[in-house]
Amino acid sequence: MPLVTTKDMFAKAYAGHYAIGAFNVNNMEMIQAIVEAANECKSPVILQVSAGARKYANPVYLRHLVQAAVETTDIPIAMHLDHGADFEICKASIDGGFTSVMIDASHFPYKENVEITKKVVEYAHDHGVVVEAELGQLAGIEDDVNVSADDAHYTRPEEVYDFATKTGIDSLAIAIGTSHGAYKFKPGQDPKLRLDILEEVGKRLPGFPIVLHGASSVPQDKVAIVNQFGGSMPNAIGIPESELRAAAKMAVCKINIDSDLRVSFTAALRKHLAENPSHFDPRQYLGDARVSMKEMVKHKIINVLGSEGKA
Ligand code: G3H
Ligand code: 13P
Ligand code: ZN
Protein backbone atom coordinates (compact mmCIF):
# COMPACT_ATOMS: atom_id res chain seq x y z
CA MET A 1 0.00 0.00 0.00
CA PRO A 2 1.35 3.52 -0.82
CA LEU A 3 2.24 6.10 1.87
CA VAL A 4 -0.94 7.27 3.59
CA THR A 5 -1.96 10.38 5.51
CA THR A 6 -2.87 10.06 9.20
CA LYS A 7 -6.57 10.81 8.64
CA ASP A 8 -7.89 7.27 8.60
CA MET A 9 -5.34 6.08 11.22
CA PHE A 10 -6.48 8.77 13.66
CA ALA A 11 -10.21 8.22 13.08
CA LYS A 12 -9.78 4.51 13.91
CA ALA A 13 -7.43 5.23 16.84
CA TYR A 14 -9.88 7.74 18.36
CA ALA A 15 -12.80 5.33 18.07
CA GLY A 16 -10.73 2.37 19.27
CA HIS A 17 -9.11 4.16 22.25
CA TYR A 18 -5.50 3.67 21.20
CA ALA A 19 -2.76 5.85 19.66
CA ILE A 20 -0.36 5.63 16.73
CA GLY A 21 3.38 5.80 17.44
CA ALA A 22 5.32 8.57 15.70
CA PHE A 23 8.97 7.58 15.75
CA ASN A 24 11.85 9.82 14.59
CA VAL A 25 14.06 8.50 11.81
CA ASN A 26 17.56 9.53 10.75
CA ASN A 27 19.05 6.56 8.89
CA MET A 28 18.35 3.17 7.34
CA GLU A 29 18.79 1.10 10.50
CA MET A 30 16.26 3.21 12.41
CA ILE A 31 13.69 3.01 9.62
CA GLN A 32 14.16 -0.76 9.40
CA ALA A 33 13.91 -1.24 13.19
CA ILE A 34 10.68 0.76 13.45
CA VAL A 35 8.99 -0.64 10.37
CA GLU A 36 9.93 -4.26 11.11
CA ALA A 37 8.52 -3.88 14.63
CA ALA A 38 5.30 -2.28 13.37
CA ASN A 39 4.97 -4.91 10.64
CA GLU A 40 5.39 -7.80 13.07
CA CYS A 41 2.87 -6.18 15.44
CA LYS A 42 0.48 -5.44 12.53
CA SER A 43 0.37 -1.81 13.66
CA PRO A 44 0.04 1.39 11.61
CA VAL A 45 3.05 3.66 12.10
CA ILE A 46 4.21 7.25 11.54
CA LEU A 47 7.84 7.85 10.53
CA GLN A 48 8.76 11.41 11.37
CA VAL A 49 11.63 13.55 10.17
CA SER A 50 12.96 16.55 12.10
CA ALA A 51 14.90 19.45 10.58
CA GLY A 52 18.00 17.87 12.17
CA ALA A 53 17.26 14.60 10.37
CA ARG A 54 16.86 16.46 7.08
CA LYS A 55 20.27 18.05 7.60
CA TYR A 56 21.92 14.79 8.70
CA ALA A 57 20.55 12.42 6.10
CA ASN A 58 19.23 14.60 3.24
CA PRO A 59 15.44 14.37 2.78
CA VAL A 60 15.85 12.65 -0.59
CA TYR A 61 17.65 9.71 1.05
CA LEU A 62 15.02 9.55 3.77
CA ARG A 63 12.16 9.64 1.26
CA HIS A 64 13.64 6.73 -0.69
CA LEU A 65 14.35 4.73 2.47
CA VAL A 66 10.75 5.26 3.58
CA GLN A 67 9.62 4.22 0.10
CA ALA A 68 11.61 1.00 0.54
CA ALA A 69 9.78 0.43 3.84
CA VAL A 70 6.45 0.94 2.10
CA GLU A 71 7.35 -1.54 -0.63
CA THR A 72 8.48 -4.27 1.77
CA THR A 73 5.47 -4.17 4.15
CA ASP A 74 1.71 -3.95 3.95
CA ILE A 75 0.95 -1.81 7.01
CA PRO A 76 -0.26 1.82 6.79
CA ILE A 77 2.79 4.15 6.96
CA ALA A 78 2.67 7.96 7.08
CA MET A 79 5.71 10.21 6.55
CA HIS A 80 5.52 13.27 8.77
CA LEU A 81 7.58 16.46 9.15
CA ASP A 82 8.33 16.89 12.87
CA HIS A 83 8.46 20.46 14.28
CA GLY A 84 8.32 22.34 10.98
CA ALA A 85 9.66 25.77 11.91
CA ASP A 86 8.10 27.83 9.10
CA PHE A 87 5.98 27.77 5.96
CA GLU A 88 9.00 27.14 3.71
CA ILE A 89 10.11 23.89 5.36
CA CYS A 90 6.50 22.66 5.41
CA LYS A 91 6.10 23.51 1.71
CA ALA A 92 9.41 21.80 0.80
CA SER A 93 8.31 18.68 2.68
CA ILE A 94 4.87 18.64 1.05
CA ASP A 95 6.47 19.09 -2.38
CA GLY A 96 8.96 16.32 -1.49
CA GLY A 97 6.32 13.66 -0.84
CA PHE A 98 5.54 13.90 2.91
CA THR A 99 1.92 12.98 3.69
CA SER A 100 1.74 14.94 6.95
CA VAL A 101 3.49 18.04 8.33
CA MET A 102 3.71 19.77 11.68
CA ILE A 103 3.92 23.54 11.73
CA ASP A 104 5.29 24.45 15.14
CA ALA A 105 4.54 28.10 15.74
CA SER A 106 3.62 27.51 19.38
CA HIS A 107 6.38 29.85 20.63
CA PHE A 108 4.78 32.80 18.79
CA PRO A 109 1.91 34.82 20.25
CA TYR A 110 -1.49 33.19 19.67
CA LYS A 111 -2.52 35.40 16.74
CA GLU A 112 0.70 34.74 14.81
CA ASN A 113 0.45 31.02 15.53
CA VAL A 114 -3.03 31.08 13.95
CA GLU A 115 -1.83 33.03 10.88
CA ILE A 116 1.24 30.87 10.15
CA THR A 117 -0.65 27.63 10.78
CA LYS A 118 -3.56 28.67 8.55
CA LYS A 119 -1.18 29.42 5.65
CA VAL A 120 0.40 25.94 5.97
CA VAL A 121 -3.03 24.27 6.17
CA GLU A 122 -4.18 25.96 2.95
CA TYR A 123 -1.11 24.79 1.01
CA ALA A 124 -1.14 21.29 2.56
CA HIS A 125 -4.83 20.62 2.00
CA ASP A 126 -4.53 21.72 -1.64
CA HIS A 127 -1.92 18.95 -1.98
CA GLY A 128 -3.75 16.22 -0.02
CA VAL A 129 -1.47 16.53 3.01
CA VAL A 130 -2.62 16.78 6.65
CA VAL A 131 -1.35 19.27 9.25
CA GLU A 132 -0.52 19.10 12.97
CA ALA A 133 -0.01 22.31 14.95
CA GLU A 134 0.70 23.05 18.61
CA LEU A 135 -0.75 25.12 21.42
CA GLY A 136 1.20 25.44 24.66
CA GLN A 137 4.92 24.79 25.08
CA LEU A 138 6.87 21.78 26.31
CA ALA A 139 10.15 22.13 28.16
CA GLY A 140 13.24 20.65 26.53
CA ILE A 141 15.48 20.95 23.51
CA GLU A 142 14.53 20.30 19.92
CA ASP A 143 15.96 21.57 16.64
CA ASP A 144 15.29 25.29 16.66
CA VAL A 145 13.56 25.66 19.98
CA ASN A 146 15.12 25.44 23.44
CA VAL A 147 12.48 25.91 26.10
CA SER A 148 13.45 26.04 29.78
CA ALA A 149 11.15 24.55 32.42
CA ASP A 150 10.25 28.10 33.51
CA ASP A 151 9.13 29.09 30.02
CA ALA A 152 7.13 25.94 29.37
CA HIS A 153 3.40 26.25 29.82
CA TYR A 154 0.35 24.03 29.61
CA THR A 155 -2.16 24.31 26.80
CA ARG A 156 -5.16 26.49 27.68
CA PRO A 157 -8.32 24.46 26.89
CA GLU A 158 -10.31 27.66 26.33
CA GLU A 159 -8.17 28.35 23.20
CA VAL A 160 -8.37 24.98 21.43
CA TYR A 161 -11.76 25.28 19.70
CA ASP A 162 -11.00 28.75 18.35
CA PHE A 163 -7.54 27.64 17.17
CA ALA A 164 -8.74 24.46 15.44
CA THR A 165 -11.63 26.16 13.65
CA LYS A 166 -9.68 29.26 12.59
CA THR A 167 -6.75 27.24 11.20
CA GLY A 168 -8.46 24.11 9.83
CA ILE A 169 -5.76 21.80 11.26
CA ASP A 170 -6.17 18.02 11.29
CA SER A 171 -4.58 17.33 14.70
CA LEU A 172 -3.41 19.37 17.68
CA ALA A 173 -0.33 18.86 19.86
CA ILE A 174 -0.88 19.96 23.46
CA ALA A 175 1.37 20.49 26.47
CA ILE A 176 0.11 18.56 29.51
CA GLY A 177 3.33 17.64 31.32
CA THR A 178 5.60 15.81 28.88
CA SER A 179 8.94 17.30 27.85
CA HIS A 180 11.49 16.69 25.10
CA GLY A 181 14.80 14.83 25.41
CA ALA A 182 16.36 12.18 27.63
CA TYR A 183 16.94 14.47 30.63
CA LYS A 184 13.39 15.32 31.60
CA PHE A 185 12.82 15.02 35.33
CA LYS A 186 15.11 14.17 38.26
CA PRO A 187 14.68 10.87 40.14
CA GLY A 188 12.49 11.61 43.16
CA GLN A 189 10.29 14.00 41.21
CA ASP A 190 6.86 12.57 40.48
CA PRO A 191 6.11 13.60 36.87
CA LYS A 192 2.46 13.27 35.96
CA LEU A 193 0.33 14.02 32.95
CA ARG A 194 -2.42 16.60 33.41
CA LEU A 195 -5.15 14.25 32.23
CA ASP A 196 -7.68 16.79 33.53
CA ILE A 197 -6.51 19.26 30.86
CA LEU A 198 -6.66 16.52 28.22
CA GLU A 199 -10.21 15.71 29.28
CA GLU A 200 -11.20 19.38 29.05
CA VAL A 201 -9.59 19.68 25.58
CA GLY A 202 -11.46 16.53 24.50
CA LYS A 203 -14.79 18.02 25.61
CA ARG A 204 -14.18 21.17 23.60
CA LEU A 205 -13.04 19.30 20.48
CA PRO A 206 -15.07 16.08 20.41
CA GLY A 207 -13.67 13.46 18.02
CA PHE A 208 -10.57 15.56 17.27
CA PRO A 209 -7.11 13.87 17.30
CA ILE A 210 -4.74 15.14 19.98
CA VAL A 211 -0.93 14.66 19.85
CA LEU A 212 1.61 14.22 22.63
CA HIS A 213 5.24 15.22 22.07
CA GLY A 214 8.09 14.45 24.44
CA ALA A 215 6.58 11.08 25.34
CA SER A 216 9.74 9.07 25.99
CA SER A 217 9.82 7.58 29.48
CA VAL A 218 13.63 7.17 29.77
CA PRO A 219 14.15 3.37 30.10
CA GLN A 220 16.21 2.88 33.25
CA ASP A 221 17.54 -0.55 32.21
CA LYS A 222 18.89 0.84 28.94
CA VAL A 223 20.45 3.89 30.62
CA ALA A 224 22.15 1.47 33.05
CA ILE A 225 23.65 -0.46 30.10
CA VAL A 226 24.88 2.78 28.49
CA ASN A 227 26.59 3.72 31.75
CA GLN A 228 27.93 0.20 32.42
CA PHE A 229 29.75 0.26 29.08
CA GLY A 230 31.47 3.62 29.22
CA GLY A 231 28.61 6.11 28.96
CA SER A 232 27.80 8.84 31.45
CA MET A 233 24.13 9.65 31.08
CA PRO A 234 22.76 11.45 34.14
CA ASN A 235 19.94 9.91 36.14
CA ALA A 236 16.62 11.07 34.75
CA ILE A 237 13.05 9.86 34.47
CA GLY A 238 10.12 10.55 32.15
CA ILE A 239 6.35 10.32 32.41
CA PRO A 240 5.44 6.73 33.43
CA GLU A 241 4.23 4.59 30.54
CA SER A 242 0.99 3.83 32.39
CA GLU A 243 0.06 7.54 32.26
CA LEU A 244 0.75 7.66 28.52
CA ARG A 245 -1.38 4.54 28.07
CA ALA A 246 -4.21 6.31 29.87
CA ALA A 247 -3.86 9.31 27.52
CA ALA A 248 -3.94 6.98 24.49
CA LYS A 249 -7.31 5.67 25.69
CA MET A 250 -8.61 9.25 25.73
CA ALA A 251 -8.33 11.75 22.82
CA VAL A 252 -4.59 11.26 22.19
CA CYS A 253 -4.15 9.60 18.77
CA LYS A 254 -0.43 10.25 18.13
CA ILE A 255 2.42 9.77 20.60
CA ASN A 256 5.93 10.99 19.67
CA ILE A 257 8.86 8.88 20.81
CA ASP A 258 12.46 9.57 19.87
CA SER A 259 14.76 9.63 22.92
CA ASP A 260 13.85 6.12 24.19
CA LEU A 261 14.74 4.70 20.78
CA ARG A 262 18.06 6.56 20.76
CA VAL A 263 18.93 5.25 24.22
CA SER A 264 18.09 1.65 23.29
CA PHE A 265 20.20 1.96 20.10
CA THR A 266 23.17 3.43 21.98
CA ALA A 267 22.98 0.86 24.80
CA ALA A 268 23.27 -2.06 22.37
CA LEU A 269 26.00 -0.35 20.36
CA ARG A 270 28.13 0.41 23.43
CA LYS A 271 27.63 -3.12 24.78
CA HIS A 272 28.58 -4.69 21.47
CA LEU A 273 31.76 -2.67 21.08
CA ALA A 274 32.80 -3.18 24.71
CA GLU A 275 32.27 -6.94 24.50
CA ASN A 276 33.81 -7.29 21.04
CA PRO A 277 36.80 -4.95 20.96
CA SER A 278 38.14 -6.53 17.76
CA HIS A 279 35.00 -5.81 15.74
CA PHE A 280 35.25 -3.07 13.14
CA ASP A 281 32.47 -4.04 10.72
CA PRO A 282 29.60 -1.55 11.20
CA ARG A 283 27.07 -4.24 10.26
CA GLN A 284 27.94 -6.09 13.46
CA TYR A 285 27.38 -3.27 15.96
CA LEU A 286 24.67 -1.51 13.96
CA GLY A 287 22.93 -4.87 13.60
CA ASP A 288 22.72 -5.26 17.39
CA ALA A 289 21.62 -1.65 17.78
CA ARG A 290 18.84 -2.18 15.23
CA VAL A 291 17.55 -5.26 17.08
CA SER A 292 17.52 -3.33 20.37
CA MET A 293 15.61 -0.42 18.81
CA LYS A 294 13.12 -2.83 17.23
CA GLU A 295 12.42 -4.40 20.63
CA MET A 296 11.82 -0.94 22.10
CA VAL A 297 9.32 -0.07 19.35
CA LYS A 298 7.46 -3.34 19.93
CA HIS A 299 7.36 -2.62 23.63
CA LYS A 300 5.84 0.82 22.97
CA ILE A 301 3.26 -0.54 20.51
CA ILE A 302 2.10 -3.21 22.95
CA ASN A 303 2.40 -1.39 26.30
CA VAL A 304 1.94 2.32 25.56
CA LEU A 305 0.10 2.79 22.26
CA GLY A 306 -2.25 -0.21 22.17
CA SER A 307 -2.02 -0.25 18.36
CA GLU A 308 -1.06 -3.93 17.97
CA GLY A 309 -3.24 -5.69 15.40
CA LYS A 310 -4.81 -2.43 14.17
CA ALA A 311 -3.13 -2.31 10.72
O1 G3H B 1 11.42 16.72 19.19
C1 G3H B 1 12.45 16.54 18.57
C2 G3H B 1 12.92 15.19 18.16
O2 G3H B 1 13.32 14.43 19.26
C3 G3H B 1 13.96 15.31 17.10
O3 G3H B 1 15.20 15.57 17.62
O4 G3H B 1 15.87 17.66 16.48
O5 G3H B 1 17.60 16.15 17.47
O6 G3H B 1 16.36 15.48 15.41
P1 G3H B 1 16.33 16.27 16.69
P1 13P C 1 11.13 12.49 23.25
O1 13P C 1 12.37 13.30 23.31
O2 13P C 1 10.45 12.42 24.58
O3 13P C 1 11.33 11.14 22.66
O4 13P C 1 10.09 13.28 22.29
C1 13P C 1 10.19 13.17 20.89
C2 13P C 1 9.33 14.18 20.20
O5 13P C 1 8.46 14.81 20.76
C3 13P C 1 9.57 14.38 18.77
O6 13P C 1 8.80 15.40 18.24
ZN1 ZN D 1 8.38 16.99 19.63
Tab-separated table of N, CA and C in Angstrom, residues 37 83 244:
chain	number	residue	atom	x	y	z
A	37	ALA	N	9.299	-3.703	13.387
A	37	ALA	CA	8.521	-3.884	14.628
A	37	ALA	C	7.036	-3.668	14.360
A	83	HIS	N	8.056	19.092	13.888
A	83	HIS	CA	8.456	20.455	14.277
A	83	HIS	C	8.885	21.336	13.101
A	244	LEU	N	0.866	7.466	29.977
A	244	LEU	CA	0.748	7.665	28.519
A	244	LEU	C	-0.309	6.719	27.947
